[in-house]
Short mmCIF file of C-alpha atoms in Angstrom, two decimals:
data_model
loop_
_atom_site.label_atom_id
_atom_site.label_comp_id
_atom_site.label_asym_id
_atom_site.label_seq_id
_atom_site.Cartn_x
_atom_site.Cartn_y
_atom_site.Cartn_z
CA MET S 49 -39.28 22.39 -182.85
CA THR S 50 -36.25 23.52 -184.83
CA PRO S 51 -33.69 20.99 -186.14
CA PHE S 52 -31.30 22.11 -183.40
CA MET S 53 -33.94 21.58 -180.72
CA ILE S 54 -34.59 18.07 -182.08
CA ARG S 55 -30.86 17.39 -181.92
CA ILE S 56 -30.76 18.48 -178.27
CA ALA S 57 -33.86 16.41 -177.45
CA ASP S 58 -32.24 13.35 -179.03
CA LEU S 59 -29.11 13.99 -177.01
CA VAL S 60 -30.95 14.38 -173.72
CA GLY S 61 -32.96 11.22 -174.35
CA ALA S 62 -29.96 9.12 -175.41
CA THR S 63 -28.80 6.08 -173.49
CA GLU S 64 -25.26 5.69 -172.18
CA ASP S 65 -24.50 3.28 -175.03
CA GLU S 66 -25.70 5.82 -177.57
CA LEU S 67 -23.49 8.47 -175.97
CA ALA S 68 -20.41 6.23 -176.07
CA ASP S 69 -19.22 7.54 -179.45
CA VAL S 70 -18.82 11.21 -178.57
CA ASP S 71 -17.31 12.15 -181.92
CA GLU S 72 -20.34 10.82 -183.78
CA ILE S 73 -23.06 12.51 -181.75
CA ALA S 74 -21.04 15.61 -180.88
CA PRO S 75 -18.42 16.27 -183.54
CA MET S 76 -15.77 18.86 -182.84
CA PRO S 77 -16.88 22.24 -184.19
CA GLN S 78 -15.19 23.26 -187.40
CA THR S 79 -12.28 25.59 -186.75
CA ARG S 80 -9.41 27.09 -188.66
CA ILE S 81 -6.16 28.72 -187.69
CA SER S 82 -6.97 32.24 -186.54
CA GLN S 83 -6.53 34.83 -189.28
CA ARG S 84 -5.96 38.56 -189.09
CA ILE S 85 -8.76 40.36 -190.91
CA ALA S 86 -10.10 43.90 -191.23
CA THR S 87 -11.51 45.36 -188.02
CA GLY S 88 -14.99 45.89 -189.48
CA THR S 89 -15.15 42.35 -190.82
CA GLY S 90 -14.03 40.97 -187.47
CA ALA S 91 -16.63 42.98 -185.59
CA ASP S 92 -19.37 41.85 -187.98
CA ARG S 93 -18.37 38.20 -187.58
CA GLN S 94 -18.29 38.44 -183.79
CA VAL S 95 -21.71 40.10 -183.64
CA ALA S 96 -23.20 37.48 -185.99
CA LEU S 97 -21.71 34.63 -183.94
CA ARG S 98 -22.97 36.16 -180.69
CA ALA S 99 -26.49 36.69 -182.01
CA TYR S 100 -26.73 33.13 -183.32
CA ALA S 101 -25.27 31.75 -180.08
CA GLU S 102 -28.05 33.47 -178.14
CA GLN S 103 -30.68 31.91 -180.38
CA LEU S 104 -29.18 28.43 -180.02
CA VAL S 105 -28.74 28.74 -176.26
CA CYS S 106 -32.42 29.72 -175.92
CA GLU S 107 -33.50 26.76 -178.07
CA ALA S 108 -31.31 24.32 -176.13
CA ASN S 109 -32.49 25.66 -172.77
CA ALA S 110 -36.14 25.25 -173.78
CA VAL S 111 -35.47 21.57 -174.47
CA LEU S 112 -33.31 21.07 -171.38
CA ALA S 113 -35.99 22.65 -169.17
CA SER S 114 -38.63 20.27 -170.52
CA HIS S 115 -36.44 17.26 -169.68
CA HIS S 116 -35.29 18.30 -166.21
CA GLU S 117 -37.49 19.21 -163.27
CA SER S 118 -34.91 21.38 -161.56
CA GLY S 119 -33.91 24.69 -163.10
CA ASP S 120 -30.16 24.14 -162.81
CA HIS S 121 -29.84 22.32 -166.16
CA HIS S 122 -29.29 25.12 -168.63
CA LEU S 123 -26.62 26.66 -170.79
CA THR S 124 -25.32 30.03 -169.71
CA LEU S 125 -24.27 32.82 -172.02
CA PHE S 126 -22.49 35.95 -170.93
CA ASP S 127 -20.59 38.72 -172.66
CA GLU S 128 -17.23 40.24 -171.97
CA THR S 129 -16.32 43.64 -173.32
CA LEU S 130 -12.75 44.71 -172.88
CA PRO S 131 -10.99 47.76 -174.34
CA SER S 132 -9.72 45.86 -177.40
CA GLU S 133 -11.78 42.67 -177.35
CA LEU S 134 -15.34 41.41 -177.70
CA ALA S 135 -16.11 37.97 -176.31
CA PHE S 136 -18.90 35.72 -175.19
CA ASN S 137 -18.78 32.63 -173.04
CA VAL S 138 -21.11 29.65 -173.16
CA GLY S 139 -21.12 27.32 -170.19
CA TYR S 140 -22.79 24.20 -168.88
CA ALA S 141 -22.19 22.21 -165.71
CA GLY S 142 -18.77 23.64 -164.98
CA ARG S 143 -17.45 23.52 -168.55
CA ALA S 144 -17.18 26.51 -170.85
CA ALA S 145 -16.12 27.78 -174.25
CA ARG S 146 -15.09 31.35 -175.04
CA VAL S 147 -15.44 32.90 -178.50
CA SER S 148 -13.62 36.20 -178.90
CA THR S 149 -12.36 38.77 -181.35
CA THR S 150 -9.40 40.95 -180.44
CA PHE S 151 -8.76 44.25 -182.20
CA GLU S 152 -5.29 45.73 -182.59
CA ASP S 153 -3.37 47.75 -185.18
CA GLY S 154 -6.37 47.96 -187.54
CA THR S 155 -6.94 44.22 -187.63
CA ALA S 156 -9.19 41.72 -185.89
CA TYR S 157 -8.25 38.27 -184.66
CA GLY S 158 -10.79 35.56 -183.71
CA ARG S 159 -10.19 32.90 -181.08
CA LEU S 160 -11.91 29.87 -179.57
CA VAL S 161 -10.74 28.80 -176.14
CA GLY S 162 -12.27 26.34 -173.74
CA ASP S 163 -12.52 22.94 -172.21
CA GLY S 164 -11.71 20.37 -174.86
CA PHE S 165 -10.74 22.91 -177.52
CA GLU S 166 -7.00 23.10 -176.90
CA SER S 167 -4.66 23.61 -179.85
CA ASP S 168 -1.00 24.43 -180.43
CA LEU S 169 -2.01 27.25 -182.79
CA PRO S 170 -4.79 29.77 -182.04
CA GLN S 171 -8.06 28.57 -183.57
CA GLU S 172 -11.31 30.30 -184.45
CA LEU S 173 -14.70 28.97 -185.48
CA THR S 174 -15.13 28.77 -189.25
CA GLY S 175 -18.42 30.62 -188.89
CA PRO S 176 -21.94 30.43 -187.50
CA ASP S 177 -22.48 26.90 -188.85
CA ALA S 178 -19.90 25.66 -186.30
CA LEU S 179 -21.89 26.93 -183.30
CA PRO S 180 -24.41 24.06 -183.02
CA ASP S 181 -21.56 21.53 -182.84
CA LEU S 182 -19.80 23.69 -180.24
CA LEU S 183 -22.85 23.73 -177.98
CA VAL S 184 -23.62 20.03 -178.41
CA ARG S 185 -19.98 19.16 -177.71
CA LEU S 186 -20.12 21.28 -174.55
CA LEU S 187 -23.25 19.47 -173.37
CA VAL S 188 -21.83 16.01 -174.06
CA ALA S 189 -18.47 16.82 -172.47
CA SER S 190 -20.38 17.98 -169.38
CA GLY S 191 -22.07 14.62 -169.02
CA THR S 192 -25.57 15.51 -170.18
#
């Protein structure tokens, strides 16, 4: 099992007392204020985040399936392609997070939106290393 799969297995096997400190077991993913960057750089970042998200979702779902008899306990991942935006959504048990990059006037602009990720200023993930925390936070916030 990968380190991320072990983390998910520990989470699924945790007691209610162990889950009481959400910020310790599921820290908020690292974000920064959204920055305008070159279109190519933005596209590369979005594609890298999306590819890694797919890997992590598959790993998490393998663990979740081994701990639940019914097939309704799994993360979902779906893409959105709009004329000036690339986005993917990760969901679990009615909660979701959306990671997107918008393209306009030769620049790209990343954004994280979702349940529990509200901010006064637009935020984006700092990079792929923030994705595991995003998925774990989503699972914990959903009551896993």
